[in-house]
PDB file of C-alpha atoms in Angstrom:
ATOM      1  CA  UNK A  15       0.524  -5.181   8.971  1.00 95.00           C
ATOM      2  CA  UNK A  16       4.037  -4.134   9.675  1.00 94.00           C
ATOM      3  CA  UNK A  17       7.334  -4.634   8.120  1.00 95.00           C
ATOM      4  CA  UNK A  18      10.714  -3.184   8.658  1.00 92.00           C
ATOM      5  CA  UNK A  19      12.368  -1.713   5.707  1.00 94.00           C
ATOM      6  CA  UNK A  20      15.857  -0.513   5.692  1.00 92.00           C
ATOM      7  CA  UNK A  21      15.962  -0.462   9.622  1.00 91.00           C
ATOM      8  CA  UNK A  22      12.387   1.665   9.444  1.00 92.00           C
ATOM      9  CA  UNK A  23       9.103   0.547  10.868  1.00 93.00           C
ATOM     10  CA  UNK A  24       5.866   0.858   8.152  1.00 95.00           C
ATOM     11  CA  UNK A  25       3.140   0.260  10.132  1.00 96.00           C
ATOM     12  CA  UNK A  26      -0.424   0.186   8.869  1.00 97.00           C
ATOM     13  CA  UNK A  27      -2.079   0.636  12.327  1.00 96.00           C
ATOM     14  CA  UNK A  28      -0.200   3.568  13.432  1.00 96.00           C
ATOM     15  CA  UNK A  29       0.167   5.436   9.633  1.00 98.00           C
ATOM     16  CA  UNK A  30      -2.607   7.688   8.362  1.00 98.00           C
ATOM     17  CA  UNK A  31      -3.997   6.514   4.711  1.00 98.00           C
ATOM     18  CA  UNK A  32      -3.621   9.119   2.183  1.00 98.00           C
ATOM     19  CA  UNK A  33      -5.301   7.376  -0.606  1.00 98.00           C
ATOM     20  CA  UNK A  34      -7.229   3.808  -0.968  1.00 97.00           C
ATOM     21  CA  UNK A  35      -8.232   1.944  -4.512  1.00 96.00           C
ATOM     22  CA  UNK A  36     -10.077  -1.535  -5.001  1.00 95.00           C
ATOM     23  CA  UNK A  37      -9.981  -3.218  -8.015  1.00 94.00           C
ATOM     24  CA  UNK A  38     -13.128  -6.129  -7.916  1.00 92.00           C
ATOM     25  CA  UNK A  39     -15.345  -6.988  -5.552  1.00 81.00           C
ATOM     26  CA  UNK A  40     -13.868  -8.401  -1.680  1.00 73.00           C
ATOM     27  CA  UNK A  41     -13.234 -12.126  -2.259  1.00 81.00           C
ATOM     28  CA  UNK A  42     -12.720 -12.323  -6.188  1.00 89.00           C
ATOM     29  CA  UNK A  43      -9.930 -14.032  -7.032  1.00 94.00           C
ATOM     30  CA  UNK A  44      -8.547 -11.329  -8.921  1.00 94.00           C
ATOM     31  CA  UNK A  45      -9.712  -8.357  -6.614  1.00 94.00           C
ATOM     32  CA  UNK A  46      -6.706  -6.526  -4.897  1.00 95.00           C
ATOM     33  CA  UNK A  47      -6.588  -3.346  -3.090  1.00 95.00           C
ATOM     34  CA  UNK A  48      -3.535  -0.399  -3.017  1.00 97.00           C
ATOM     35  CA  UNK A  49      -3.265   1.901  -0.360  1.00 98.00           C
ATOM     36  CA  UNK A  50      -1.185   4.676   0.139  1.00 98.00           C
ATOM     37  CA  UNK A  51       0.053   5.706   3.834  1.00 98.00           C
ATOM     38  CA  UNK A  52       2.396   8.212   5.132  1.00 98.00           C
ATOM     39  CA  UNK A  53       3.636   7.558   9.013  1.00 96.00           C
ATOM     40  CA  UNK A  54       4.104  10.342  11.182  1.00 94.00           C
ATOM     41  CA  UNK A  55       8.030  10.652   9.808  1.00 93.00           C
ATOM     42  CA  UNK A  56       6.530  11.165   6.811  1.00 95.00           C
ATOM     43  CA  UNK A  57       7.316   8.469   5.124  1.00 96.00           C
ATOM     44  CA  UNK A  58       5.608   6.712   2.488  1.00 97.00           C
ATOM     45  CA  UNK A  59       4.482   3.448   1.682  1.00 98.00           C
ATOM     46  CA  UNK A  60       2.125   0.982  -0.546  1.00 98.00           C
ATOM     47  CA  UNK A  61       0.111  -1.904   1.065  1.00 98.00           C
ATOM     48  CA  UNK A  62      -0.916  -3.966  -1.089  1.00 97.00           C
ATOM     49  CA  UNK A  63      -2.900  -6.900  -1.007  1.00 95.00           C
ATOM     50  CA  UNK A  64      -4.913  -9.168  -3.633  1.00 93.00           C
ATOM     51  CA  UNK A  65      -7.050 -12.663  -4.478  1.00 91.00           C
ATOM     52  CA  UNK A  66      -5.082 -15.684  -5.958  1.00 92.00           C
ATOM     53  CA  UNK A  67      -5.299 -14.212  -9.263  1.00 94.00           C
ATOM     54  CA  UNK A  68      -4.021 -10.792  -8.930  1.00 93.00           C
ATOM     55  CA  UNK A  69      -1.134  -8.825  -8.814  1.00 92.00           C
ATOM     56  CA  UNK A  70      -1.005  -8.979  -5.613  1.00 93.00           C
ATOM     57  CA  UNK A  71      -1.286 -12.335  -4.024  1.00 89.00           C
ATOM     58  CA  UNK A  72      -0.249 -11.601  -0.371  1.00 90.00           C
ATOM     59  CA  UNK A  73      -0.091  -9.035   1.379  1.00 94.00           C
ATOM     60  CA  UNK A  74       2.838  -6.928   1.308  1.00 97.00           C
ATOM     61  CA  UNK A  75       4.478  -3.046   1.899  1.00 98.00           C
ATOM     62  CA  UNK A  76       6.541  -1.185  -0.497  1.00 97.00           C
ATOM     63  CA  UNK A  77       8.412   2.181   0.629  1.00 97.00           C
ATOM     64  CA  UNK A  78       7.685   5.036  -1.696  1.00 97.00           C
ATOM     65  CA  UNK A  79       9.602   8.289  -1.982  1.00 97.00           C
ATOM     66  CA  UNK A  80       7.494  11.533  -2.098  1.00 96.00           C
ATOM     67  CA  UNK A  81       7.618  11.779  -5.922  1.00 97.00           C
ATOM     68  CA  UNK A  82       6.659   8.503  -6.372  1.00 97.00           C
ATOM     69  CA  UNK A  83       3.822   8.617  -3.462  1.00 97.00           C
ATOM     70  CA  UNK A  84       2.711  12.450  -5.562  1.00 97.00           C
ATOM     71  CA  UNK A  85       2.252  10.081  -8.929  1.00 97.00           C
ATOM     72  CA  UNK A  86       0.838   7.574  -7.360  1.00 96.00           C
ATOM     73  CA  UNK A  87      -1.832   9.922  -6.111  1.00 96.00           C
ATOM     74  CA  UNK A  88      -2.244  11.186  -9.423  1.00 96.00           C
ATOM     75  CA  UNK A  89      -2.535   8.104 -11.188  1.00 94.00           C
ATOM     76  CA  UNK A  90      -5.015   6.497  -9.366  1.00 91.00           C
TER      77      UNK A  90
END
């Protein structure tokens, strides 16, 4: 998936994953997955993606600071 974010390209295809977490089984409705990626600018960002029940109910990228990338990591 890509998106552009404040005129910068998140890409998961071309970003290296730092960190990956699955909640439920693949095709549960209320299964989603988070995972954390850092491009080569290092910049961060959360893809997430989920069933019809979850959090997460298409797929989508969020830009993450460091900091927030760091607790991320720690809280998961």
């Amino acid at each position: 998936m890509q998106k552009t974010i404040c005129g910068k390209l998140y890409d998961t295809e071309t970003s290296a994953i730092v960190k990956k977490v699955t909640f439920g089984n693949f095709g549960e409705p209320c299964g989603y997955e988070e995972t954390l990626y850092v491009t080569d600018g290092g910049n961060y960002f959360l893809y997430t993606n989920g069933g019809e029940d979850s959090p997460y109910k298409a797929e989508n990228i969020k830009r993450m600071s460091k900091k927030a990338a760091d607790e991320w990591v720690a809280s998961h």
